[in-house]
Coordinates of C-alpha atoms in Angstrom, one line a residue:
Chain J
M1 CA 21.7 -37.6 7.9
N2 CA 18.0 -37.1 8.5
Q3 CA 15.9 -38.4 5.5
I4 CA 13.7 -35.1 5.5
I5 CA 17.0 -33.2 5.0
I6 CA 18.0 -35.4 2.1
F7 CA 14.6 -34.9 0.6
L8 CA 15.0 -31.2 0.7
I9 CA 18.5 -31.0 -0.7
I10 CA 17.9 -33.3 -3.8
P11 CA 17.8 -30.3 -6.0
V12 CA 20.9 -28.7 -4.6
F13 CA 22.7 -32.2 -5.2
A14 CA 21.3 -32.0 -8.8
A15 CA 22.4 -28.3 -9.2
F16 CA 26.1 -29.2 -7.9
I17 CA 26.7 -32.0 -10.5
T18 CA 24.9 -30.5 -13.5
P19 CA 27.9 -28.3 -14.7
A20 CA 30.3 -31.3 -14.6
G21 CA 27.8 -33.8 -16.1
S22 CA 27.0 -31.3 -18.9
L23 CA 30.6 -31.4 -20.0
I24 CA 30.2 -35.2 -20.7
N25 CA 26.8 -35.0 -22.4
K26 CA 24.7 -31.8 -23.3
K27 CA 21.3 -33.6 -22.1
F28 CA 22.9 -34.9 -18.9
A29 CA 20.9 -32.4 -16.8
N30 CA 17.6 -33.1 -18.6
I31 CA 17.8 -36.9 -17.8
L32 CA 19.2 -36.2 -14.2
N33 CA 16.3 -33.8 -13.4
V34 CA 13.7 -36.5 -14.5
V35 CA 15.4 -39.2 -12.3
L36 CA 16.1 -37.2 -9.3
Y37 CA 12.6 -35.6 -9.1
L38 CA 11.1 -39.0 -9.5
F39 CA 13.2 -40.2 -6.7
A40 CA 12.3 -37.2 -4.5
I41 CA 8.6 -37.9 -5.1
V42 CA 8.9 -41.7 -4.2
M43 CA 10.9 -40.6 -1.1
G44 CA 8.3 -38.1 -0.1
L45 CA 5.5 -40.6 -0.4
L46 CA 7.5 -43.0 1.8
I47 CA 8.2 -40.5 4.5
Y48 CA 4.7 -38.9 4.4
P49 CA 2.7 -41.7 6.4
S50 CA 5.2 -41.3 9.2
L51 CA 4.4 -37.7 9.5
V52 CA 0.7 -38.0 9.8
G53 CA -0.3 -37.2 13.4
S54 CA 3.3 -36.6 14.5
T55 CA 5.0 -33.6 12.9
Q56 CA 8.7 -34.0 12.8
V57 CA 10.9 -31.0 13.8
I58 CA 14.6 -30.9 12.9
A59 CA 16.8 -28.6 14.7
M60 CA 19.5 -27.5 12.3
G61 CA 23.0 -27.7 13.5
G62 CA 21.8 -29.1 16.8
W63 CA 20.3 -25.7 17.9
K64 CA 16.8 -26.3 19.2
A65 CA 14.0 -23.7 18.5
P66 CA 13.8 -20.9 19.1
F67 CA 17.7 -20.5 19.2
G68 CA 18.3 -22.1 15.8
I69 CA 16.7 -22.6 12.5
S70 CA 14.1 -25.4 12.7
I71 CA 12.7 -27.3 9.7
V72 CA 9.1 -28.3 10.5
A73 CA 8.2 -31.4 8.5
S74 CA 4.3 -31.3 8.9
P75 CA 2.0 -33.5 6.6
L76 CA 1.0 -30.2 5.0
A77 CA 4.8 -29.3 4.2
M78 CA 5.5 -32.7 3.1
G79 CA 2.5 -32.9 0.8
A80 CA 3.4 -29.6 -0.8
G81 CA 7.0 -30.7 -1.2
I82 CA 5.8 -33.8 -3.1
A83 CA 3.4 -31.6 -5.4
M84 CA 6.3 -29.2 -6.1
Y85 CA 8.7 -32.1 -7.0
F86 CA 5.8 -33.6 -9.0
I87 CA 5.5 -30.3 -11.0
G88 CA 9.2 -30.2 -11.4
F89 CA 9.3 -33.9 -12.7
L90 CA 6.7 -32.9 -15.3
I91 CA 8.7 -29.8 -16.4
A92 CA 11.7 -32.0 -16.6
I93 CA 9.9 -34.4 -19.0
N94 CA 8.6 -31.4 -21.0
N95 CA 12.3 -30.2 -21.3
I96 CA 13.9 -33.6 -22.0
N97 CA 14.5 -33.0 -25.8
K98 CA 15.5 -29.2 -25.4
E99 CA 19.1 -28.2 -25.2
R100 CA 19.3 -25.8 -22.4
P101 CA 22.7 -24.6 -21.1
A102 CA 24.0 -26.3 -18.0
N103 CA 23.5 -22.9 -15.9
Y104 CA 19.8 -23.0 -16.9
N105 CA 19.3 -26.4 -15.2
L106 CA 21.5 -25.4 -12.2
L107 CA 19.3 -22.3 -11.6
F108 CA 16.1 -24.2 -12.0
N109 CA 17.2 -26.8 -9.5
L110 CA 18.1 -23.9 -7.0
F111 CA 14.6 -22.4 -7.8
I112 CA 12.8 -25.6 -6.8
F113 CA 15.0 -25.9 -3.8
S114 CA 14.1 -22.5 -2.4
S115 CA 10.4 -22.9 -3.0
V116 CA 10.3 -26.2 -1.2
V117 CA 12.4 -25.1 1.8
M118 CA 10.1 -22.0 2.1
V119 CA 7.3 -24.3 3.0
F120 CA 9.3 -26.3 5.5
T121 CA 11.1 -23.6 7.4
G122 CA 10.1 -22.5 10.9
D123 CA 12.1 -19.4 11.0
L124 CA 11.4 -16.2 9.4
F125 CA 14.9 -15.1 8.4
N126 CA 15.4 -18.4 6.9
L127 CA 12.2 -17.8 5.0
F128 CA 13.9 -14.5 3.7
V129 CA 16.9 -16.1 2.7
M130 CA 15.0 -18.8 0.7
M131 CA 12.9 -16.1 -1.0
E132 CA 16.1 -14.2 -2.1
I133 CA 17.5 -17.5 -3.7
G134 CA 14.2 -17.8 -5.4
V135 CA 14.5 -14.2 -6.6
I136 CA 17.9 -14.6 -8.0
T137 CA 17.1 -17.7 -9.9
T138 CA 13.8 -16.3 -11.2
M139 CA 15.7 -13.0 -12.4
A140 CA 18.2 -15.0 -14.3
L141 CA 15.8 -17.7 -15.7
S142 CA 13.3 -15.1 -17.1
A143 CA 16.0 -13.2 -18.8
S144 CA 17.6 -16.5 -20.3
T145 CA 15.8 -16.2 -23.5
N146 CA 17.5 -12.9 -24.3
M147 CA 14.3 -11.5 -25.5
K148 CA 13.0 -8.0 -24.9
A149 CA 9.9 -9.0 -22.9
G150 CA 11.9 -11.5 -20.8
T151 CA 14.6 -8.9 -20.0
R152 CA 12.1 -6.2 -19.3
G153 CA 10.1 -8.6 -17.0
S154 CA 13.2 -9.6 -15.2
F155 CA 14.2 -6.0 -14.5
K156 CA 10.6 -5.3 -13.3
Y157 CA 11.1 -8.4 -11.1
V158 CA 14.5 -6.9 -9.7
V159 CA 12.6 -3.6 -8.7
N160 CA 9.6 -5.4 -7.3
S161 CA 11.7 -8.1 -5.4
G162 CA 14.1 -5.3 -4.2
L163 CA 11.3 -3.4 -2.7
V164 CA 9.7 -6.4 -1.0
S165 CA 12.9 -7.8 0.2
M166 CA 13.6 -4.6 2.0
L167 CA 10.1 -4.5 3.4
I168 CA 10.4 -8.0 4.8
L169 CA 13.8 -7.4 6.1
A170 CA 12.8 -4.2 7.9
S171 CA 9.8 -5.9 9.3
I172 CA 12.0 -9.0 10.6
G173 CA 14.3 -6.4 12.2
L174 CA 11.4 -4.5 14.0
M175 CA 10.0 -7.7 15.0
Y176 CA 13.2 -9.0 16.5
S177 CA 13.7 -5.8 18.4
A178 CA 10.2 -6.0 19.8
L179 CA 9.9 -9.7 20.7
G180 CA 13.5 -11.0 20.6
T181 CA 12.7 -14.0 18.5
L182 CA 12.3 -14.8 14.8
N183 CA 10.9 -18.4 15.3
I184 CA 7.3 -18.6 13.9
A185 CA 6.1 -20.9 16.8
Q186 CA 7.3 -18.7 19.5
I187 CA 5.9 -15.6 17.8
A188 CA 2.6 -17.6 17.4
A189 CA 2.4 -18.2 21.1
G190 CA 4.1 -14.8 22.2
P191 CA 3.0 -11.7 24.0
A192 CA 1.0 -9.1 22.1
M193 CA 3.0 -6.3 20.1
N194 CA 1.7 -2.8 20.0
S195 CA -1.2 -2.6 17.4
Y196 CA 0.5 0.0 15.1
L197 CA 3.9 -1.9 15.1
A198 CA 2.1 -5.3 14.6
F199 CA 0.2 -3.8 11.6
I200 CA 3.4 -2.5 10.0
V201 CA 5.4 -5.7 10.6
G202 CA 2.5 -7.9 9.5
A203 CA 1.8 -5.8 6.3
G204 CA 5.5 -5.8 5.5
I205 CA 5.7 -9.7 5.8
L206 CA 2.3 -10.1 3.9
M207 CA 3.6 -7.7 0.9
A208 CA 6.5 -10.0 0.4
L209 CA 4.2 -13.0 0.1
F210 CA 1.8 -11.0 -2.2
F211 CA 4.8 -10.5 -4.5
E212 CA 5.8 -14.3 -4.2
A213 CA 2.2 -15.4 -4.9
E214 CA 1.8 -13.0 -8.0
L215 CA -0.7 -10.8 -6.2
F216 CA -1.6 -7.2 -6.7
P217 CA 0.2 -4.6 -6.3
F218 CA 3.7 -6.3 -6.9
N219 CA 2.5 -8.2 -10.1
A220 CA 3.8 -5.8 -12.8
W221 CA 6.5 -8.3 -13.7
V222 CA 4.2 -11.3 -14.1
P223 CA 2.9 -10.9 -17.8
D224 CA 6.4 -9.9 -19.2
V225 CA 8.1 -12.7 -17.4
Y226 CA 5.6 -15.4 -18.7
R227 CA 5.7 -14.0 -22.2
G228 CA 9.5 -13.6 -22.3
S229 CA 10.5 -17.0 -20.8
H230 CA 10.2 -20.6 -21.8
S231 CA 6.7 -22.0 -21.1
S232 CA 8.0 -24.6 -18.9
F233 CA 9.5 -21.9 -16.7
G234 CA 6.0 -20.1 -16.7
A235 CA 4.7 -23.5 -15.4
A236 CA 7.2 -23.6 -12.7
L237 CA 6.3 -20.0 -11.8
A238 CA 2.6 -20.8 -11.6
G239 CA 3.0 -24.4 -10.3
I240 CA 5.8 -24.1 -7.9
A241 CA 6.8 -20.5 -6.9
G242 CA 3.0 -19.3 -6.7
F243 CA 2.1 -22.5 -4.9
A244 CA 4.9 -22.1 -2.3
G245 CA 4.1 -18.5 -1.8
M246 CA 0.4 -19.1 -1.1
L247 CA 1.1 -22.0 1.3
V248 CA 3.6 -19.8 3.3
M249 CA 0.9 -17.0 3.1
A250 CA -1.5 -19.5 4.8
R251 CA 1.1 -20.5 7.4
V252 CA 1.8 -16.8 8.3
L253 CA -1.8 -16.0 8.4
F254 CA -3.2 -18.8 10.4
T255 CA -0.2 -19.7 12.5
L256 CA 2.1 -16.7 13.0
M257 CA -0.8 -14.3 13.0
N258 CA -3.3 -16.4 14.9
P259 CA -5.9 -14.5 17.1
S260 CA -3.8 -15.1 20.2
S261 CA -0.3 -14.4 18.7
S262 CA 1.9 -11.4 18.9
F263 CA -0.1 -9.9 16.0
Q264 CA -3.4 -10.3 17.9
L265 CA -4.1 -6.6 18.0
A266 CA -3.7 -6.0 14.3
R267 CA -5.1 -9.2 13.1
E268 CA -8.4 -7.7 11.9
S269 CA -6.6 -4.9 10.1
L270 CA -4.3 -7.3 8.5
N271 CA -7.2 -9.5 7.4
N272 CA -9.0 -6.6 5.9
L273 CA -5.8 -5.8 4.0
L274 CA -5.8 -9.3 2.5
F275 CA -9.4 -9.0 1.6
G276 CA -8.7 -5.8 -0.5
I277 CA -5.6 -7.3 -2.0
S278 CA -7.4 -10.4 -3.0
I279 CA -10.3 -8.6 -4.5
A280 CA -8.1 -6.2 -6.4
S281 CA -6.0 -9.1 -7.8
I282 CA -9.0 -10.9 -9.1
L283 CA -10.4 -7.7 -10.8
V284 CA -7.1 -6.7 -12.2
G285 CA -6.0 -10.2 -13.3
E286 CA -9.2 -11.3 -14.9
I287 CA -10.0 -8.0 -16.6
A288 CA -6.4 -7.8 -18.2
A289 CA -6.7 -11.4 -19.2
L290 CA -9.9 -10.6 -21.1
N291 CA -8.0 -8.0 -23.2
A292 CA -4.9 -10.0 -23.7
K293 CA -4.1 -11.2 -27.3
D294 CA -0.8 -13.0 -26.4
L295 CA -1.7 -16.5 -25.0
K296 CA 1.1 -16.7 -22.3
K297 CA 0.4 -13.1 -21.3
L298 CA -3.3 -14.1 -20.9
L299 CA -2.4 -17.2 -18.9
A300 CA -0.2 -15.1 -16.6
Y301 CA -3.0 -12.5 -16.0
S302 CA -5.3 -15.4 -15.3
S303 CA -2.7 -16.7 -12.7
I304 CA -3.0 -13.3 -10.9
G305 CA -6.7 -13.6 -10.7
Q306 CA -6.6 -17.2 -9.8
M307 CA -4.2 -16.5 -7.0
G308 CA -6.5 -13.7 -5.9
Q309 CA -9.3 -16.3 -5.5
V310 CA -7.2 -18.3 -3.1
A311 CA -6.2 -15.3 -1.2
L312 CA -9.9 -14.5 -0.9
A313 CA -10.5 -18.0 0.5
F314 CA -7.9 -17.3 3.2
A315 CA -9.1 -13.9 3.9
V316 CA -12.7 -15.1 4.5
A317 CA -11.2 -18.0 6.7
G318 CA -9.4 -15.4 8.8
S319 CA -12.4 -13.1 9.2
L320 CA -14.6 -16.2 10.2
Q321 CA -12.0 -17.3 12.6
L322 CA -12.0 -13.7 14.2
S323 CA -15.7 -13.6 14.5
G324 CA -15.8 -16.9 16.3
N325 CA -17.5 -18.8 13.5
M326 CA -15.1 -21.8 13.9
V327 CA -17.5 -24.4 12.0
N328 CA -16.8 -22.4 8.7
T329 CA -13.3 -21.5 9.2
S330 CA -11.6 -24.9 8.3
P331 CA -13.9 -25.3 5.2
A332 CA -12.9 -22.0 3.9
I333 CA -9.2 -22.9 4.3
Y334 CA -9.8 -26.1 2.6
A335 CA -11.5 -24.2 -0.3
G336 CA -8.4 -22.1 -0.6
L337 CA -6.2 -25.2 -0.6
F338 CA -8.3 -27.0 -3.1
L339 CA -8.4 -23.9 -5.5
L340 CA -4.5 -23.7 -5.1
I341 CA -3.8 -27.4 -5.9
V342 CA -6.2 -27.3 -8.8
H343 CA -4.5 -24.2 -10.3
T344 CA -1.1 -25.9 -9.5
L345 CA -2.1 -28.6 -11.8
A346 CA -4.1 -26.9 -14.4
K347 CA -2.0 -23.9 -15.2
P348 CA 1.2 -25.8 -15.9
M349 CA -0.8 -28.1 -18.3
L350 CA -2.2 -25.0 -20.2
L351 CA 1.3 -23.5 -20.3
F352 CA 2.8 -26.8 -21.8
I353 CA 0.1 -26.9 -24.4
T354 CA 0.5 -23.0 -25.2
G355 CA 4.3 -23.6 -25.6
F356 CA 3.6 -26.5 -28.1
F357 CA 1.1 -24.4 -30.1
I358 CA 3.5 -21.5 -30.2
K359 CA 6.3 -23.7 -31.5
A360 CA 3.8 -25.4 -34.1
T361 CA 2.5 -22.0 -35.4
G362 CA 5.4 -19.7 -34.7
K363 CA 2.9 -17.2 -33.4
A364 CA 2.2 -16.0 -29.8
K365 CA -1.3 -14.7 -30.2
W366 CA -4.3 -17.0 -29.7
E367 CA -5.9 -15.5 -32.6
D368 CA -3.0 -16.7 -34.9
M369 CA -3.7 -20.3 -33.7
K370 CA -6.9 -20.8 -35.5
G371 CA -7.7 -24.4 -36.6
I372 CA -4.8 -25.9 -34.6
G373 CA -7.4 -27.9 -32.8
R374 CA -8.2 -29.9 -35.9
V375 CA -4.6 -30.9 -36.2
Y376 CA -3.8 -31.5 -32.6
P377 CA -7.4 -32.2 -31.1
F378 CA -6.4 -33.9 -27.9
M379 CA -4.1 -31.0 -27.0
A380 CA -6.9 -28.4 -27.8
V381 CA -9.5 -30.3 -25.8
S382 CA -7.1 -30.6 -23.0
F383 CA -6.7 -26.8 -23.1
I384 CA -10.5 -26.4 -22.9
I385 CA -10.6 -28.8 -20.0
G386 CA -8.0 -26.8 -18.2
G387 CA -9.9 -23.6 -18.9
L388 CA -13.2 -25.1 -17.6
T389 CA -11.4 -26.5 -14.5
L390 CA -10.1 -23.0 -13.6
M391 CA -13.5 -21.6 -14.2
G392 CA -14.9 -24.1 -11.6
I393 CA -17.7 -25.4 -13.8
P394 CA -19.5 -28.6 -12.4
L395 CA -18.1 -31.9 -13.6
F396 CA -14.5 -30.3 -13.4
A397 CA -12.1 -30.3 -10.4
G398 CA -12.3 -26.5 -9.8
F399 CA -16.0 -26.8 -9.0
W400 CA -15.3 -28.4 -5.6
G401 CA -13.2 -25.7 -4.4
K402 CA -15.2 -22.9 -5.7
I403 CA -18.4 -24.2 -4.3
E404 CA -16.8 -24.4 -0.8
L405 CA -15.5 -20.9 -1.3
V406 CA -19.0 -19.6 -2.3
R407 CA -20.4 -21.3 0.9
A408 CA -17.8 -19.7 3.1
L409 CA -18.4 -16.2 1.5
F410 CA -22.1 -16.6 2.3
A411 CA -21.4 -17.1 5.9
G412 CA -18.8 -14.2 6.0
N413 CA -19.0 -10.6 6.8
V414 CA -19.8 -7.6 4.4
L415 CA -16.3 -7.8 2.7
A416 CA -16.9 -11.5 2.0
K417 CA -20.2 -10.5 0.3
V418 CA -18.3 -8.0 -2.0
G419 CA -15.8 -10.9 -2.6
L420 CA -18.6 -13.1 -3.6
G421 CA -19.9 -10.7 -6.1
V422 CA -16.3 -10.2 -7.5
L423 CA -15.7 -14.0 -7.5
L424 CA -18.9 -14.6 -9.7
F425 CA -18.1 -11.7 -12.0
A426 CA -14.6 -13.1 -12.4
T427 CA -16.0 -16.7 -13.3
V428 CA -18.1 -15.1 -16.0
I429 CA -15.1 -13.3 -17.5
E430 CA -12.9 -16.5 -17.3
G431 CA -15.7 -18.2 -19.2
V432 CA -15.6 -15.6 -21.9
Y433 CA -11.9 -15.7 -22.6
F434 CA -11.4 -19.4 -22.2
M435 CA -14.4 -20.3 -24.4
K436 CA -13.4 -17.6 -27.0
I437 CA -9.9 -19.3 -27.3
G438 CA -11.4 -22.8 -27.2
H439 CA -13.7 -21.8 -30.2
S440 CA -10.8 -20.2 -32.0
L441 CA -8.7 -23.4 -31.8
F442 CA -11.2 -25.4 -33.7
E443 CA -12.3 -22.6 -36.1
G444 CA -11.0 -22.1 -39.7
K445 CA -8.3 -24.1 -41.2
T446 CA -4.6 -24.1 -40.8
K447 CA -1.8 -25.3 -43.0
I448 CA 0.1 -26.9 -40.3
K449 CA 1.0 -30.5 -40.9
P450 CA 0.6 -32.6 -37.7
K451 CA 4.0 -34.0 -36.4
R452 CA 4.2 -37.0 -34.0
N453 CA 7.7 -36.8 -33.0
G454 CA 9.7 -36.7 -29.8
D455 CA 8.8 -33.1 -29.1
F456 CA 5.2 -34.0 -29.3
A457 CA 5.7 -36.9 -26.9
A458 CA 7.6 -34.6 -24.4
V459 CA 4.4 -32.4 -24.3
L460 CA 1.9 -35.2 -24.5
V461 CA 3.2 -37.3 -21.4
P462 CA 2.9 -34.3 -18.8
V463 CA -0.3 -33.1 -20.3
V464 CA -1.9 -36.6 -20.1
I465 CA -0.6 -37.0 -16.4
L466 CA -2.0 -33.6 -15.4
L467 CA -5.2 -34.3 -17.3
V468 CA -5.7 -37.6 -15.5
C469 CA -4.9 -35.9 -12.1
L470 CA -7.6 -33.2 -12.8
M471 CA -10.2 -35.9 -13.9
V472 CA -9.4 -37.7 -10.6
F473 CA -10.0 -34.6 -8.6
A474 CA -13.2 -33.9 -10.5
F475 CA -14.8 -37.3 -10.3
F476 CA -13.3 -38.7 -7.1
P477 CA -12.6 -35.7 -4.9
G478 CA -12.5 -38.1 -2.0
V479 CA -9.1 -39.1 -3.0
V480 CA -7.6 -35.7 -1.8
N481 CA -10.4 -34.5 0.5
T482 CA -9.3 -36.3 3.5
H483 CA -5.7 -34.9 3.2
L484 CA -6.6 -31.4 2.3
R485 CA -9.3 -31.2 5.2
S486 CA -6.5 -32.4 7.6
F487 CA -4.1 -29.8 6.2
A488 CA -6.7 -27.2 6.6
D489 CA -7.3 -28.3 10.3
S490 CA -3.6 -28.4 10.9
L491 CA -3.4 -24.7 9.5
F492 CA -6.2 -23.7 11.8
N493 CA -4.9 -25.4 14.8
S494 CA -1.9 -23.2 15.5
G495 CA -1.6 -24.6 19.0
G496 CA -0.6 -28.0 17.7
Y497 CA 2.2 -26.4 15.6
V498 CA 3.5 -24.3 18.4
E499 CA 3.5 -27.4 20.8
S500 CA 5.4 -29.7 18.2
V501 CA 8.1 -27.1 17.6
L502 CA 8.6 -25.8 21.2
T503 CA 8.0 -29.1 23.1
G504 CA 11.1 -29.8 25.4
V505 CA 12.5 -26.4 25.0
G506 CA 11.1 -25.2 28.3
L507 CA 9.8 -21.8 27.0
Chain P
M1 CA 16.0 14.5 26.2
N2 CA 19.0 12.3 25.7
I3 CA 19.8 11.4 22.1
S4 CA 21.9 8.3 21.9
I5 CA 23.9 7.0 18.9
G6 CA 21.1 4.4 18.6
H7 CA 18.5 7.2 17.9
L8 CA 21.0 9.0 15.5
L9 CA 21.4 5.7 13.5
L10 CA 17.6 5.0 13.5
V11 CA 17.0 8.6 12.0
N12 CA 19.8 8.2 9.6
A13 CA 18.4 4.9 8.4
G14 CA 15.1 6.4 7.8
I15 CA 16.5 9.2 5.8
I16 CA 18.6 6.7 3.7
M17 CA 15.6 4.7 3.1
L18 CA 13.5 7.6 1.9
V19 CA 16.3 8.7 -0.5
G20 CA 16.4 5.2 -1.9
F21 CA 12.7 5.0 -2.4
Y22 CA 12.6 8.4 -4.0
G23 CA 15.2 7.3 -6.3
I24 CA 13.5 4.2 -7.2
I25 CA 10.3 6.0 -8.2
S26 CA 11.8 9.2 -9.8
R27 CA 14.8 7.8 -12.0
K28 CA 14.3 6.5 -15.5
N29 CA 17.6 5.1 -16.0
L30 CA 17.9 1.4 -15.1
V31 CA 21.5 1.8 -13.6
K32 CA 20.2 4.7 -11.4
I33 CA 17.1 2.8 -10.2
L34 CA 19.5 -0.1 -9.2
L35 CA 21.7 2.3 -7.3
S36 CA 18.6 3.6 -5.6
L37 CA 17.5 0.0 -4.6
N38 CA 21.1 -0.4 -3.1
I39 CA 20.8 2.9 -1.2
L40 CA 17.5 1.6 0.2
Q41 CA 19.2 -1.7 1.2
V42 CA 21.9 0.3 3.1
G43 CA 19.1 2.1 5.0
V44 CA 17.4 -1.1 6.0
N45 CA 20.9 -2.6 7.0
L46 CA 21.6 0.4 9.1
L47 CA 18.0 0.1 10.7
L48 CA 18.9 -3.5 11.7
V49 CA 22.2 -2.3 13.2
A50 CA 20.5 0.5 15.0
L51 CA 17.9 -1.9 16.5
G52 CA 20.6 -4.1 17.8
W53 CA 22.6 -1.1 19.4
V54 CA 23.5 -1.3 23.1
E55 CA 24.8 1.8 25.0
N56 CA 28.4 0.9 26.1
G57 CA 28.0 -2.6 24.7
V58 CA 30.8 -4.9 24.2
A59 CA 31.3 -7.9 21.8
P60 CA 29.5 -11.0 23.2
I61 CA 32.6 -13.1 23.9
L62 CA 33.2 -14.4 27.4
K63 CA 36.4 -13.3 28.7
E64 CA 38.3 -13.4 32.1
G65 CA 36.5 -11.4 34.7
H66 CA 33.2 -12.0 33.0
T67 CA 31.5 -13.4 36.0
L68 CA 27.8 -14.4 36.2
E69 CA 27.0 -11.7 38.6
A70 CA 28.6 -9.2 36.4
L71 CA 26.6 -10.3 33.3
Q72 CA 23.4 -10.4 35.2
S73 CA 23.6 -7.1 37.1
A74 CA 22.3 -3.9 35.7
V75 CA 25.7 -2.0 36.0
G76 CA 27.8 -4.9 34.9
I77 CA 28.9 -6.1 31.3
H78 CA 26.4 -5.2 28.5
F79 CA 26.9 -7.6 25.7
V80 CA 25.4 -6.5 22.4
D81 CA 22.9 -8.8 20.7
P82 CA 25.0 -10.6 17.8
L83 CA 21.9 -11.7 15.9
P84 CA 21.1 -8.3 14.1
Q85 CA 24.8 -8.1 13.1
A86 CA 24.6 -11.7 11.7
L87 CA 21.2 -10.8 9.9
V88 CA 23.0 -7.7 8.3
L89 CA 25.9 -9.6 7.2
T90 CA 23.8 -12.2 5.5
A91 CA 21.6 -9.3 4.0
I92 CA 24.7 -7.7 2.6
V93 CA 25.8 -11.0 1.0
I94 CA 22.4 -11.4 -0.6
G95 CA 22.3 -7.8 -1.7
F96 CA 25.7 -8.3 -3.4
G97 CA 24.4 -11.4 -5.3
T98 CA 21.1 -9.6 -6.4
T99 CA 22.9 -6.5 -7.4
A100 CA 25.5 -8.7 -9.6
V101 CA 22.7 -10.6 -11.3
A102 CA 20.6 -7.3 -11.8
L103 CA 23.6 -5.7 -13.5
T104 CA 23.9 -8.6 -15.9
I105 CA 20.2 -8.2 -16.7
I106 CA 20.8 -4.3 -17.4
I107 CA 23.5 -5.3 -19.9
N108 CA 21.1 -7.8 -21.4
Y109 CA 18.4 -5.1 -21.4
H110 CA 20.8 -2.7 -23.3
K111 CA 21.5 -5.4 -25.9
T112 CA 17.8 -5.9 -26.5
H113 CA 16.4 -2.5 -26.3
K114 CA 19.4 -0.4 -27.4
S115 CA 18.7 1.9 -24.3
L116 CA 19.0 2.0 -20.7
K117 CA 15.8 4.0 -20.2
V118 CA 12.7 2.5 -18.5
H119 CA 10.4 0.9 -21.1
N120 CA 7.0 2.5 -20.5
F121 CA 3.4 2.0 -21.6
A122 CA 3.8 4.7 -24.3
N123 CA 6.7 3.4 -26.1
E124 CA 5.2 -0.3 -25.8
M125 CA 2.3 1.0 -27.7
A126 CA 4.6 2.9 -30.3
K127 CA 7.0 0.0 -30.9
P128 CA 5.4 -3.3 -29.9
D129 CA 7.7 -6.3 -29.9
E130 CA 5.1 -8.8 -30.9
E131 CA 7.5 -10.4 -33.5
E132 CA 9.4 -12.1 -30.6
V133 CA 8.1 -15.4 -30.0
V134 CA 9.5 -18.2 -27.5
E135 CA 7.9 -21.5 -27.1

């Protein structure tokens, strides 16, 4: 079997053997997840060099594109897969002492599988199926704590996901009737659709990705799901599902809907839609976060705002590409990717620390955690560093992404200038709420006694690893710059993607 | 103007989708909202079937007498496109799965909220559930 397929199905293997293994030992799945995700990371790192410069396309069942489903293993997809398994590995470490039912771990593995395959797939219907697998697992996992907020959030998720699933399914049907294909590469190279049809179909697909990436207007479920589920699952939503959703959005925007694709007549309208959604997401997310008292809810709103910033970077890249400003397009995509990877590392860290603080204090509001920074100073300082990273303050990792984004916004159109104003406003708001919490963690006294047990170590290890990654990104951005810039170029160069998928098919 | 079965299916699909969407935004009971979602799904599935409709079409299986000339000629055999049907079949299975999980979530909602009514902003303010904490 192809090694890339093995890389993709590692979580499915874990999901299959988890129920049987859990009969022998209740913590079987906890250890299995750590081992298998570590194996997946190592395997991905070994495969990655062979993909640089030569994207590998796997025809599932032997049916070549565009007749069958193709898995497109580009360096971007493999890098994203490694990053998602990395977050999965850290979550598995965080859960190592927790007794979760076998079904929880089974669903969690399927959740990671669906997110990883979403980034690899070259077929739109396959993308829909993977999104649905992700939806079913998220519904169940967010209601697994049997809490009011979790169940409520889960039902909101049911309604939102039901609506967007139907939108993307109808869009897929319309597109197939118009073009006779669902292959991303063929549509990217295809003849132009009618402008109205292209807008309806494009908006339907983008709406589904807005939902996946926690963007406005399908984000009503986000705060309740974060609040009512385990912190580690919140970390998975922010670090894996949101990450995958955003990368698929980038692929859809710059490859599927490139300026010479079947969507060419509606590309500008779709880009303006993305501008509107990203600006609305930043405003809604950050203002709601400012008023939130529950720490997990606050981080959920913050995720909406952060994802809005990434979407803003993609929107400005799209508008620069349309206006022929090719010099600034790739840096704008790079800014989006940098902000996305920083969020993928920082938000899970904040959620791990939040879960630990909630367990230590028995309270969910940040105002009730006063003084805990004196008991657990490393955790509190890490929380503050995570907040400063997300804000994009100089000397922290987020700065490199934000400065590139600001540059791109300066070069953009009127909507980009509006976006710039909103971005700066959002940064100030982020500063207010993160510093307010940071101050509160060290203010006053608490009766909590410090415990240095296994639970502490299970949080400390992933937090230290993520903190080191963020510090490396902050002080040695060159480590990832080369890769991120080549990913941005590969997204921008849709011709290369089309060629690698359709070569030899004779279409 | 000739109205084919394909056109009728399209109109029907549009009406069913609108009924489903109206139900989602107007109902307050969770089971009814889920039913409306299913109605919307039926509408979308019908849309896909309608888009794959071929007048006088036959199942795409090669039989005796299906010569290459007959397949290629405009008055010959018209095979229906099997892909939309395969998509609908997959969508029905996925819909079954999501409905089953959604129903268990509704049971869970009833256990935790002692009601099947939509929890809105007003009753969140009146009865906050802040005492619930999960790490």
